[in-house]
mmCIF file of C-alpha atoms in Angstrom:
data_model
loop_
_atom_site.group_PDB
_atom_site.id
_atom_site.type_symbol
_atom_site.label_atom_id
_atom_site.label_comp_id
_atom_site.label_asym_id
_atom_site.label_seq_id
_atom_site.Cartn_x
_atom_site.Cartn_y
_atom_site.Cartn_z
ATOM 1 C CA UNK K 1 20.392 60.866 181.313
ATOM 2 C CA UNK K 2 18.548 57.915 179.787
ATOM 3 C CA UNK K 3 14.891 57.267 179.062
ATOM 4 C CA UNK K 4 14.368 55.035 182.073
ATOM 5 C CA UNK K 5 15.830 57.706 184.364
ATOM 6 C CA UNK K 6 13.173 60.177 183.218
ATOM 7 C CA UNK K 7 10.362 57.638 183.472
ATOM 8 C CA UNK K 8 11.453 56.641 186.960
ATOM 9 C CA UNK K 9 11.675 60.248 188.140
ATOM 10 C CA UNK K 10 8.247 61.258 186.863
ATOM 11 C CA UNK K 11 6.701 57.980 188.017
ATOM 12 C CA UNK K 12 7.998 58.319 191.564
ATOM 13 C CA UNK K 13 6.980 61.981 191.594
ATOM 14 C CA UNK K 14 3.466 60.739 190.935
ATOM 15 C CA UNK K 15 3.765 58.294 193.815
ATOM 16 C CA UNK K 16 4.947 61.094 196.117
ATOM 17 C CA UNK K 17 1.907 63.160 195.121
ATOM 18 C CA UNK K 18 -0.260 60.634 196.979
ATOM 19 C CA UNK K 19 0.844 62.458 200.120
ATOM 20 C CA UNK K 20 -1.451 65.289 199.027
ATOM 21 C CA UNK K 21 -4.505 63.025 199.167
ATOM 22 C CA UNK K 22 -6.462 63.096 202.416
ATOM 23 C CA UNK K 23 -6.921 59.392 203.126
ATOM 24 C CA UNK K 24 -8.471 60.352 206.471
ATOM 25 C CA UNK K 25 -11.677 61.030 204.544
ATOM 26 C CA UNK K 26 -12.064 57.286 204.113
ATOM 27 C CA UNK K 27 -11.801 56.680 207.877
ATOM 28 C CA UNK K 28 -13.578 59.554 209.646
ATOM 29 C CA UNK K 29 -12.212 60.381 213.084
ATOM 30 C CA UNK K 30 -8.767 58.881 212.450
ATOM 31 C CA UNK K 31 -5.627 60.810 211.566
ATOM 32 C CA UNK K 32 -2.882 59.089 209.586
ATOM 33 C CA UNK K 33 0.614 59.858 210.872
ATOM 34 C CA UNK K 34 3.388 60.931 208.512
ATOM 35 C CA UNK K 35 5.076 57.553 209.019
ATOM 36 C CA UNK K 36 1.864 55.754 208.033
ATOM 37 C CA UNK K 37 1.401 57.971 204.988
ATOM 38 C CA UNK K 38 4.978 57.303 203.877
ATOM 39 C CA UNK K 39 4.415 53.584 204.385
ATOM 40 C CA UNK K 40 1.454 53.753 202.030
ATOM 41 C CA UNK K 41 3.857 54.883 199.283
ATOM 42 C CA UNK K 42 6.124 51.827 199.516
ATOM 43 C CA UNK K 43 3.988 49.454 197.458
ATOM 44 C CA UNK K 44 3.222 51.848 194.561
ATOM 45 C CA UNK K 45 6.888 52.910 194.514
ATOM 46 C CA UNK K 46 8.035 49.302 194.150
ATOM 47 C CA UNK K 47 5.425 48.653 191.456
ATOM 48 C CA UNK K 48 6.502 51.788 189.587
ATOM 49 C CA UNK K 49 10.164 50.758 189.587
ATOM 50 C CA UNK K 50 9.149 47.294 188.339
ATOM 51 C CA UNK K 51 6.920 48.727 185.600
ATOM 52 C CA UNK K 52 9.609 51.127 184.361
ATOM 53 C CA UNK K 53 12.151 48.308 184.216
ATOM 54 C CA UNK K 54 9.690 45.984 182.431
ATOM 55 C CA UNK K 55 8.779 48.521 179.780
ATOM 56 C CA UNK K 56 12.398 49.490 179.288
ATOM 57 C CA UNK K 57 13.299 45.862 178.625
ATOM 58 C CA UNK K 58 10.321 44.848 176.470
ATOM 59 C CA UNK K 59 8.548 47.801 174.837
ATOM 60 C CA UNK K 60 11.010 48.390 172.007
ATOM 61 C CA UNK K 61 10.824 44.715 170.987
ATOM 62 C CA UNK K 62 7.112 45.180 170.336
ATOM 63 C CA UNK K 63 7.237 48.464 168.481
ATOM 64 C CA UNK K 64 6.067 50.355 171.576
ATOM 65 C CA UNK K 65 7.913 53.347 172.906
ATOM 66 C CA UNK K 66 8.182 56.864 174.281
ATOM 67 C CA UNK K 67 9.048 58.810 171.106
ATOM 68 C CA UNK K 68 8.837 62.282 172.631
ATOM 69 C CA UNK K 69 11.346 61.483 175.367
ATOM 70 C CA UNK K 70 13.577 59.643 172.917
ATOM 71 C CA UNK K 71 13.463 62.561 170.488
ATOM 72 C CA UNK K 72 14.392 65.023 173.219
ATOM 73 C CA UNK K 73 17.267 62.867 174.465
ATOM 74 C CA UNK K 74 18.624 62.475 170.926
ATOM 75 C CA UNK K 75 18.329 66.181 170.138
ATOM 76 C CA UNK K 76 15.799 65.581 167.366
ATOM 77 C CA UNK K 77 12.741 67.621 166.447
ATOM 78 C CA UNK K 78 10.316 67.151 169.342
ATOM 79 C CA UNK K 79 7.733 69.398 167.642
ATOM 80 C CA UNK K 80 7.246 66.822 164.909
ATOM 81 C CA UNK K 81 6.546 64.171 167.538
ATOM 82 C CA UNK K 82 4.103 66.450 169.378
ATOM 83 C CA UNK K 83 2.252 67.226 166.144
ATOM 84 C CA UNK K 84 1.666 63.516 165.774
ATOM 85 C CA UNK K 85 0.745 62.927 169.422
ATOM 86 C CA UNK K 86 -1.275 65.958 170.510
ATOM 87 C CA UNK K 87 -4.361 65.853 168.203
ATOM 88 C CA UNK K 88 -5.394 62.248 168.995
ATOM 89 C CA UNK K 89 -4.396 62.662 172.647
ATOM 90 C CA UNK K 90 -6.552 65.769 173.111
ATOM 91 C CA UNK K 91 -9.485 64.279 171.189
ATOM 92 C CA UNK K 92 -9.340 61.102 173.246
ATOM 93 C CA UNK K 93 -8.955 63.145 176.427
ATOM 94 C CA UNK K 94 -12.159 65.041 175.689
ATOM 95 C CA UNK K 95 -13.990 61.778 174.965
ATOM 96 C CA UNK K 96 -12.779 60.252 178.238
ATOM 97 C CA UNK K 97 -13.677 63.427 180.157
ATOM 98 C CA UNK K 98 -17.225 63.268 178.789
ATOM 99 C CA UNK K 99 -17.389 59.634 179.877
ATOM 100 C CA UNK K 100 -16.120 60.592 183.350
ATOM 101 C CA UNK K 101 -18.745 63.322 183.679
ATOM 102 C CA UNK K 102 -21.570 60.994 182.606
ATOM 103 C CA UNK K 103 -20.214 58.302 184.920
ATOM 104 C CA UNK K 104 -20.109 60.518 187.994
ATOM 105 C CA UNK K 105 -23.225 62.626 187.434
ATOM 106 C CA UNK K 106 -25.600 60.168 185.767
ATOM 107 C CA UNK K 107 -24.548 56.536 186.137
ATOM 108 C CA UNK K 108 -23.325 56.454 189.751
ATOM 109 C CA UNK K 109 -26.505 58.023 191.189
ATOM 110 C CA UNK K 110 -28.520 55.350 189.352
ATOM 111 C CA UNK K 111 -26.598 52.332 190.645
ATOM 112 C CA UNK K 112 -25.816 53.230 194.249
ATOM 113 C CA UNK K 113 -27.539 54.521 197.350
ATOM 114 C CA UNK K 114 -27.181 58.064 198.610
ATOM 115 C CA UNK K 115 -24.937 57.152 201.568
ATOM 116 C CA UNK K 116 -22.402 55.269 199.430
ATOM 117 C CA UNK K 117 -22.471 57.973 196.773
ATOM 118 C CA UNK K 118 -21.756 60.592 199.437
ATOM 119 C CA UNK K 119 -18.735 58.614 200.652
ATOM 120 C CA UNK K 120 -17.408 58.230 197.102
ATOM 121 C CA UNK K 121 -17.737 61.920 196.306
ATOM 122 C CA UNK K 122 -16.403 63.028 199.709
ATOM 123 C CA UNK K 123 -12.984 61.509 198.961
ATOM 124 C CA UNK K 124 -11.746 64.367 196.799
ATOM 125 C CA UNK K 125 -8.309 63.672 195.339
ATOM 126 C CA UNK K 126 -6.375 66.895 194.550
ATOM 127 C CA UNK K 127 -6.004 67.678 190.856
ATOM 128 C CA UNK K 128 -2.209 67.589 191.223
ATOM 129 C CA UNK K 129 -2.417 63.977 192.395
ATOM 130 C CA UNK K 130 -4.870 63.064 189.640
ATOM 131 C CA UNK K 131 -2.427 64.397 187.062
ATOM 132 C CA UNK K 132 0.875 63.239 188.561
ATOM 133 C CA UNK K 133 -0.257 59.851 189.840
ATOM 134 C CA UNK K 134 -3.423 59.259 187.829
ATOM 135 C CA UNK K 135 -2.095 60.166 184.408
ATOM 136 C CA UNK K 136 1.657 59.578 184.713
ATOM 137 C CA UNK K 137 2.248 56.831 187.261
ATOM 138 C CA UNK K 138 -0.862 54.856 186.313
ATOM 139 C CA UNK K 139 0.122 54.953 182.634
ATOM 140 C CA UNK K 140 3.608 53.734 183.536
ATOM 141 C CA UNK K 141 2.139 50.929 185.623
ATOM 142 C CA UNK K 142 -0.624 49.876 183.258
ATOM 143 C CA UNK K 143 0.544 50.660 179.750
ATOM 144 C CA UNK K 144 4.363 50.854 179.928
ATOM 145 C CA UNK K 145 4.638 47.928 182.356
ATOM 146 C CA UNK K 146 1.618 45.614 182.119
ATOM 147 C CA UNK K 147 0.644 46.129 178.492
ATOM 148 C CA UNK K 148 4.235 45.729 177.302
ATOM 149 C CA UNK K 149 4.623 42.581 179.390
ATOM 150 C CA UNK K 150 1.418 40.935 178.167
ATOM 151 C CA UNK K 151 2.113 41.837 174.534
ATOM 152 C CA UNK K 152 5.578 40.311 174.864
ATOM 153 C CA UNK K 153 4.258 37.213 176.682
ATOM 154 C CA UNK K 154 1.592 36.607 174.027
ATOM 155 C CA UNK K 155 4.132 37.140 171.256
ATOM 156 C CA UNK K 156 6.547 34.622 172.777
ATOM 157 C CA UNK K 157 3.780 32.128 173.585
ATOM 158 C CA UNK K 158 2.355 32.099 170.066
ATOM 159 C CA UNK K 159 5.811 31.834 168.531
ATOM 160 C CA UNK K 160 4.876 34.384 165.904
ATOM 161 C CA UNK K 161 7.735 36.143 164.184
ATOM 162 C CA UNK K 162 5.766 39.349 163.683
ATOM 163 C CA UNK K 163 3.861 41.434 166.180
ATOM 164 C CA UNK K 164 0.293 40.982 164.991
ATOM 165 C CA UNK K 165 -2.278 43.625 165.845
ATOM 166 C CA UNK K 166 -4.475 40.954 167.443
ATOM 167 C CA UNK K 167 -1.733 40.282 170.011
ATOM 168 C CA UNK K 168 -1.405 43.950 170.843
ATOM 169 C CA UNK K 169 -5.173 44.323 171.183
ATOM 170 C CA UNK K 170 -5.260 41.346 173.527
ATOM 171 C CA UNK K 171 -2.582 43.033 175.647
ATOM 172 C CA UNK K 172 -4.533 46.318 175.567
ATOM 173 C CA UNK K 173 -7.671 44.530 176.790
ATOM 174 C CA UNK K 174 -5.864 42.621 179.557
ATOM 175 C CA UNK K 175 -4.090 45.743 180.807
ATOM 176 C CA UNK K 176 -7.330 47.751 180.698
ATOM 177 C CA UNK K 177 -9.139 45.018 182.643
ATOM 178 C CA UNK K 178 -6.448 45.018 185.329
ATOM 179 C CA UNK K 179 -6.513 48.818 185.397
ATOM 180 C CA UNK K 180 -10.271 48.670 186.007
ATOM 181 C CA UNK K 181 -9.971 45.949 188.658
ATOM 182 C CA UNK K 182 -7.356 48.058 190.435
ATOM 183 C CA UNK K 183 -10.113 50.525 191.365
ATOM 184 C CA UNK K 184 -12.165 47.916 193.241
ATOM 185 C CA UNK K 185 -10.202 48.046 196.537
ATOM 186 C CA UNK K 186 -11.172 51.720 196.858
ATOM 187 C CA UNK K 187 -14.806 50.797 196.239
ATOM 188 C CA UNK K 188 -14.786 48.025 198.834
ATOM 189 C CA UNK K 189 -13.162 50.378 201.335
ATOM 190 C CA UNK K 190 -16.158 52.661 200.995
ATOM 191 C CA UNK K 191 -18.883 50.014 200.677
ATOM 192 C CA UNK K 192 -18.365 46.600 202.250
ATOM 193 C CA UNK K 193 -21.046 45.009 200.064
ATOM 194 C CA UNK K 194 -21.565 47.172 196.971
ATOM 195 C CA UNK K 195 -24.389 46.337 194.608
ATOM 196 C CA UNK K 196 -23.375 44.329 191.497
ATOM 197 C CA UNK K 197 -24.527 47.215 189.308
ATOM 198 C CA UNK K 198 -22.131 49.560 191.094
ATOM 199 C CA UNK K 199 -19.233 47.123 190.736
ATOM 200 C CA UNK K 200 -19.996 46.800 187.015
ATOM 201 C CA UNK K 201 -20.201 50.575 186.627
ATOM 202 C CA UNK K 202 -16.808 51.062 188.303
ATOM 203 C CA UNK K 203 -15.241 48.367 186.133
ATOM 204 C CA UNK K 204 -16.661 49.666 182.852
ATOM 205 C CA UNK K 205 -16.029 53.286 183.825
ATOM 206 C CA UNK K 206 -12.309 52.511 184.033
ATOM 207 C CA UNK K 207 -12.045 49.718 181.444
ATOM 208 C CA UNK K 208 -13.213 51.854 178.524
ATOM 209 C CA UNK K 209 -10.675 54.670 179.146
ATOM 210 C CA UNK K 210 -8.041 51.958 179.559
ATOM 211 C CA UNK K 211 -8.766 50.726 176.041
ATOM 212 C CA UNK K 212 -8.425 54.248 174.663
ATOM 213 C CA UNK K 213 -5.158 54.944 176.490
ATOM 214 C CA UNK K 214 -3.817 51.550 175.417
ATOM 215 C CA UNK K 215 -4.553 52.331 171.776
ATOM 216 C CA UNK K 216 -2.807 55.691 172.109
ATOM 217 C CA UNK K 217 0.258 54.044 173.636
ATOM 218 C CA UNK K 218 0.385 51.565 170.770
ATOM 219 C CA UNK K 219 -0.198 54.019 167.942
ATOM 220 C CA UNK K 220 1.255 57.303 169.238
ATOM 221 C CA UNK K 221 3.553 56.444 172.133
ATOM 222 C CA UNK K 222 3.502 56.526 175.914
ATOM 223 C CA UNK K 223 3.425 60.321 176.125
ATOM 224 C CA UNK K 224 0.182 60.434 174.098
ATOM 225 C CA UNK K 225 -1.511 58.163 176.644
ATOM 226 C CA UNK K 226 -0.171 60.270 179.526
ATOM 227 C CA UNK K 227 -1.241 63.554 177.903
ATOM 228 C CA UNK K 228 -4.705 62.220 177.123
ATOM 229 C CA UNK K 229 -5.181 60.835 180.642
ATOM 230 C CA UNK K 230 -4.070 64.098 182.229
ATOM 231 C CA UNK K 231 -6.165 66.243 179.889
ATOM 232 C CA UNK K 232 -9.245 64.167 180.732
ATOM 233 C CA UNK K 233 -8.703 64.839 184.441
ATOM 234 C CA UNK K 234 -8.305 68.571 183.793
ATOM 235 C CA UNK K 235 -11.475 68.829 181.700
ATOM 236 C CA UNK K 236 -13.405 66.782 184.249
ATOM 237 C CA UNK K 237 -12.156 69.032 187.079
ATOM 238 C CA UNK K 238 -13.231 72.177 185.192
ATOM 239 C CA UNK K 239 -16.677 70.714 184.582
ATOM 240 C CA UNK K 240 -17.174 69.663 188.203
#
C-alpha cells in the first residue's frame, strides 16, 4: 500500500459519511431519495480524488508531507512523529474549538435574525460526519490539494530556487480563503439574502481556523492538521 492509497481511502470514507447528514432539514417537507443522496456525493468524491493526486504530485517538492503515514509505511518509529505532532495539534484544536463556541453562541446571534439562526442551528451534522468529512476530507481538499497547488504555483511563478516562507504563507492564506468561501453556499441555501455582517462572520469564522490548520500542515504535517480539526469538532460537540 502507498501513501496515496491511504489518503484516498480515508478521504472517500469522509465523503461517504455525508450520507449520515439529514439534508432534508434544509428543505422541510421534502425527502431526498437514496439515488439523490448518492448523486450528491459525486462532486466531493471527484474533488477528493483530484486533491489527493495533486498533493501526491506536488507536496514533497515543497517540503510538505504526511510524516505519520510515511513513517508507518516505512516501518519507522511513529511515536516520535506523534510526539512532534500531537502537542501543537491539540493546543490548536482547543483554540479553534473556543473560537467555534464563541462564533456559534455569541457572534451569530448578534449578526443574524432569529429565524435564520434557527435554520442554521437546526441543520445538525452528525459528529461522525464532522470528523470524517470535516476534519479528514476537508483537510485533504484544502490543505493537501489546494495549499500544495498554490504553494507550487507561486514557487514556479516567482522562479525562486528555494521555498520561501512568504510563498508558503501566501498559499496558506489563499487556501484558507477558499475554505471559508466554500461555506457560503450553505449560508445562501438557508438565507437567500443574508446580512453582510453574517456573511463576514461566516467567512472569518472559517478563515481563521484555516490559517491555523494550514500552519500545522506546513510545520507538522497533514496528520497534525487533521487531528487538530477533528479535536476541535469533538471539543465543540462536548461543549454544545
